């Protein structure tokens, strides 16, 4: 079926505003991941959901970042009070289990002015 | 903590040249290893993966990689590159024992293949 989809593809916001980024994983995939790709920092893990287990939030850079996954499918990454250093491409990935590869979406390019 | 080092940041080759991109990782337990590629304007795609078994793995488009456990390396190779291989290549590691399920990526290697 379809791959991982993300929306919006581009988001421009003003410093201090909140943003929500959405990810639709591949149907049937139980694991969902968020990463961030930025100049100078490369690809960084943010958060990981697996089934009904508590998410692994160890990569979230600050308490302004949060994510939820509703109904075991769609996920939303929320960044509150955005800062210019939050500008990056936010990537979502999903996998069918712990020992399988992760499939990446096209990303959301976030620009904070 | 797991980490990945890619030594070549920018590589320029002529078509038909051979390619080897270095990747070394740091992790004290069992790992899964991956190479991802990002073509211009496209999203990350899996080139190949190593989970267990034969340390020489073959991927798409003629790429292969060899896991050398004693050297903590997973170098990517291709005998003859094409212009269409121009892309950014990322090595990634996932620690199986206590590393969670996250991928840790190297900083990437930008490959440019000239005609």
Short mmCIF file of C-alpha atoms in Angstrom, two decimals:
data_model
loop_
_atom_site.label_atom_id
_atom_site.label_comp_id
_atom_site.label_asym_id
_atom_site.label_seq_id
_atom_site.Cartn_x
_atom_site.Cartn_y
_atom_site.Cartn_z
CA UNK A 1 0.00 0.00 0.00
CA UNK A 2 0.94 3.63 0.41
CA UNK A 3 4.07 4.67 2.19
CA UNK A 4 4.45 6.92 5.21
CA UNK A 5 2.78 10.26 4.64
CA UNK A 6 3.37 13.53 6.44
CA UNK A 7 1.60 16.85 6.47
CA UNK A 8 2.13 19.64 5.88
CA UNK A 9 5.10 19.30 3.56
CA UNK A 10 6.20 22.81 4.44
CA UNK A 11 5.38 24.99 7.43
CA UNK A 12 6.51 28.55 8.02
CA UNK A 13 5.73 30.01 11.40
CA UNK A 14 6.69 32.91 13.58
CA UNK A 15 8.85 32.53 16.64
CA UNK A 16 6.72 31.81 19.69
CA UNK A 17 3.86 30.13 17.83
CA UNK A 18 2.85 26.50 18.33
CA UNK A 19 2.93 24.02 15.44
CA UNK A 20 1.53 20.55 14.86
CA UNK A 21 3.04 18.11 12.43
CA UNK A 22 1.18 15.00 11.35
CA UNK A 23 2.34 11.53 10.38
CA UNK A 24 0.34 8.67 8.85
CA UNK A 25 2.36 5.45 9.10
CA UNK A 26 2.15 2.51 6.76
CA UNK A 27 -1.01 0.57 7.49
CA UNK A 28 -0.38 -2.24 9.96
CA UNK A 29 2.94 -0.90 11.21
CA UNK A 30 3.00 -0.98 14.98
CA UNK A 31 6.08 1.16 15.52
CA UNK A 32 6.31 4.87 14.70
CA UNK A 33 9.31 7.16 15.03
CA UNK A 34 10.04 10.86 14.76
CA UNK A 35 13.43 12.19 13.72
CA UNK A 36 14.76 15.64 12.96
CA UNK A 37 17.16 16.50 10.16
CA UNK A 38 18.93 19.83 10.47
CA UNK A 39 22.08 21.45 9.16
CA UNK A 40 24.94 20.85 11.51
CA UNK A 41 23.08 18.26 13.58
CA UNK A 42 22.36 15.59 11.01
CA UNK A 43 19.55 13.13 11.68
CA UNK A 44 18.48 12.96 15.32
CA UNK A 45 16.02 10.63 17.00
CA UNK A 46 13.19 12.38 18.82
CA UNK A 47 10.57 9.88 20.01
CA UNK A 48 9.38 6.34 19.36
CA UNK A 49 6.01 4.62 19.83
CA UNK A 50 5.56 0.85 19.87
CA UNK A 51 2.04 -0.52 20.22
CA UNK A 52 0.54 0.29 23.61
CA UNK A 53 3.88 0.62 25.36
CA UNK A 54 5.01 3.89 26.89
CA UNK A 55 6.80 5.95 24.24
CA UNK A 56 10.56 6.39 24.30
CA UNK A 57 10.89 10.16 24.63
CA UNK A 58 14.61 10.18 25.24
CA UNK A 59 15.42 12.22 22.13
CA UNK A 60 13.06 15.14 22.68
CA UNK A 61 15.27 18.24 22.99
CA UNK A 62 13.08 20.16 25.42
CA UNK A 63 9.70 20.12 27.13
CA UNK A 64 8.37 22.30 24.32
CA UNK A 65 8.27 19.15 22.21
CA UNK A 66 5.60 16.52 22.65
CA UNK A 67 4.02 13.82 20.55
CA UNK A 68 1.04 11.55 20.71
CA UNK A 69 -0.19 8.62 18.74
CA UNK A 70 -3.93 8.11 18.65
CA UNK A 71 -5.50 4.72 18.09
CA UNK A 72 -2.14 3.18 17.35
CA UNK A 73 -1.97 4.85 13.97
CA UNK A 74 -1.69 8.59 13.24
CA UNK A 75 0.83 10.60 15.22
CA UNK A 76 1.11 14.31 15.89
CA UNK A 77 4.32 16.05 16.89
CA UNK A 78 3.66 19.35 18.66
CA UNK A 79 6.24 22.06 19.17
CA UNK A 80 5.17 24.82 21.53
CA UNK A 81 6.59 28.35 21.53
CA UNK A 82 8.75 27.64 18.50
CA UNK A 83 12.29 28.97 18.37
CA UNK A 84 14.49 29.61 15.35
CA UNK A 85 16.68 26.65 16.27
CA UNK A 86 13.63 24.40 15.77
CA UNK A 87 13.90 25.01 12.02
CA UNK A 88 14.57 21.63 10.45
CA UNK A 89 13.02 18.82 8.46
CA UNK A 90 10.96 16.60 10.72
CA UNK A 91 10.86 13.01 9.53
CA UNK A 92 8.46 10.29 10.49
CA UNK A 93 9.16 6.59 10.03
CA UNK A 94 7.30 3.39 10.73
CA UNK A 95 8.15 -0.27 10.98
CA UNK A 96 6.25 -3.50 11.39
CA UNK A 97 8.20 -4.60 14.43
CA UNK A 98 11.33 -4.30 16.46
CA UNK A 99 13.57 -6.23 14.10
CA UNK A 100 12.55 -4.74 10.81
CA UNK A 101 13.69 -1.72 8.88
CA UNK A 102 12.13 1.69 9.24
CA UNK A 103 10.37 3.30 6.30
CA UNK A 104 10.59 7.06 6.13
CA UNK A 105 8.11 9.66 5.02
CA UNK A 106 8.94 12.73 2.92
CA UNK A 107 9.24 14.98 5.95
CA UNK A 108 7.86 18.35 7.00
CA UNK A 109 10.17 21.29 6.46
CA UNK A 110 9.64 23.68 9.36
CA UNK A 111 10.92 27.24 9.13
CA UNK A 112 10.68 29.46 12.18
CA UNK A 113 11.07 33.14 11.37
CA UNK B 1 25.20 5.13 24.01
CA UNK B 2 25.52 4.28 20.37
CA UNK B 3 27.25 6.47 17.81
CA UNK B 4 28.15 6.34 14.13
CA UNK B 5 31.04 7.92 12.31
CA UNK B 6 31.18 8.49 8.57
CA UNK B 7 34.61 9.68 7.62
CA UNK B 8 33.92 10.93 4.12
CA UNK B 9 31.68 13.97 4.04
CA UNK B 10 31.96 14.76 0.35
CA UNK B 11 33.03 12.36 -2.38
CA UNK B 12 33.32 13.15 -6.07
CA UNK B 13 33.77 10.31 -8.55
CA UNK B 14 33.64 9.82 -12.27
CA UNK B 15 31.18 7.37 -13.75
CA UNK B 16 32.40 3.76 -13.64
CA UNK B 17 34.73 4.45 -10.72
CA UNK B 18 34.53 2.19 -7.70
CA UNK B 19 33.01 3.45 -4.49
CA UNK B 20 33.70 2.73 -0.86
CA UNK B 21 32.15 4.79 1.91
CA UNK B 22 33.39 4.24 5.42
CA UNK B 23 31.16 3.72 8.43
CA UNK B 24 32.25 2.91 11.96
CA UNK B 25 29.98 2.55 14.92
CA UNK B 26 30.35 2.49 18.66
CA UNK B 27 28.15 0.19 20.70
CA UNK B 28 28.88 -2.50 23.21
CA UNK B 29 26.26 -5.05 22.23
CA UNK B 30 24.49 -6.61 19.30
CA UNK B 31 23.57 -4.25 16.51
CA UNK B 32 21.52 -3.99 13.38
CA UNK B 33 23.18 -1.89 10.67
CA UNK B 34 21.71 0.05 7.78
CA UNK B 35 22.61 2.23 4.85
CA UNK B 36 20.00 4.72 3.73
CA UNK B 37 20.16 6.94 0.65
CA UNK B 38 18.53 10.27 -0.02
CA UNK B 39 18.39 11.25 -3.69
CA UNK B 40 17.97 14.95 -4.48
CA UNK B 41 14.44 16.04 -3.65
CA UNK B 42 13.44 12.61 -2.39
CA UNK B 43 13.00 11.04 1.01
CA UNK B 44 15.24 8.54 2.76
CA UNK B 45 15.22 5.07 1.26
CA UNK B 46 16.78 1.88 2.55
CA UNK B 47 19.74 0.67 0.50
CA UNK B 48 20.60 -2.39 2.54
CA UNK B 49 20.55 -3.80 6.04
CA UNK B 50 22.41 -6.24 8.24
CA UNK B 51 20.63 -8.10 11.03
CA UNK B 52 22.55 -11.35 11.36
CA UNK B 53 24.16 -14.12 9.33
CA UNK B 54 26.36 -13.49 6.30
CA UNK B 55 28.30 -10.30 7.02
CA UNK B 56 28.38 -9.42 3.33
CA UNK B 57 24.98 -8.01 2.45
CA UNK B 58 23.71 -6.97 -0.93
CA UNK B 59 21.23 -4.19 -1.48
CA UNK B 60 19.48 -2.44 -4.28
CA UNK B 61 21.16 -0.92 -7.34
CA UNK B 62 24.32 -2.99 -7.05
CA UNK B 63 25.36 -1.76 -3.61
CA UNK B 64 26.83 -4.04 -0.99
CA UNK B 65 28.24 -3.66 2.50
CA UNK B 66 30.41 -5.77 4.73
CA UNK B 67 30.00 -5.99 8.48
CA UNK B 68 33.37 -6.47 10.17
CA UNK B 69 32.58 -6.96 13.83
CA UNK B 70 36.19 -6.75 15.01
CA UNK B 71 36.53 -3.34 13.38
CA UNK B 72 33.03 -2.09 14.26
CA UNK B 73 32.70 -1.21 10.59
CA UNK B 74 30.00 -1.45 7.94
CA UNK B 75 31.48 0.04 4.78
CA UNK B 76 29.37 0.56 1.68
CA UNK B 77 30.72 -0.45 -1.71
CA UNK B 78 29.77 -0.38 -5.35
CA UNK B 79 32.12 -1.58 -8.10
CA UNK B 80 31.03 0.92 -10.74
CA UNK B 81 29.03 4.04 -9.92
CA UNK B 82 26.58 5.76 -12.20
CA UNK B 83 25.56 9.39 -12.49
CA UNK B 84 22.21 8.42 -10.97
CA UNK B 85 23.99 7.39 -7.75
CA UNK B 86 24.49 11.07 -6.93
CA UNK B 87 22.87 11.35 -3.52
CA UNK B 88 23.52 11.59 0.19
CA UNK B 89 24.27 8.32 1.97
CA UNK B 90 23.65 7.69 5.65
CA UNK B 91 24.93 4.86 7.77
CA UNK B 92 22.77 3.98 10.79
CA UNK B 93 22.99 1.64 13.74
CA UNK B 94 20.36 0.23 16.05
CA UNK B 95 21.53 -1.28 19.32
CA UNK B 96 19.58 -4.42 20.04
CA UNK B 97 20.60 -5.03 23.62
CA UNK B 98 19.47 -2.03 25.63
CA UNK B 99 19.64 0.43 22.77
CA UNK B 100 15.94 0.80 22.38
CA UNK B 101 14.56 0.79 18.89
CA UNK B 102 15.92 4.09 17.66
CA UNK B 103 18.30 4.53 14.77
CA UNK B 104 21.46 6.52 15.31
CA UNK B 105 22.70 8.03 12.07
CA UNK B 106 26.07 9.17 10.86
CA UNK B 107 26.41 12.69 9.53
CA UNK B 108 26.07 11.50 5.96
CA UNK B 109 28.27 11.42 2.87
CA UNK B 110 27.38 13.55 -0.11
CA UNK B 111 28.33 11.63 -3.27
CA UNK B 112 28.56 13.41 -6.59
CA UNK B 113 29.11 11.31 -9.70
CA UNK B 114 30.34 13.21 -12.72
CA UNK B 115 29.81 12.15 -16.31
#
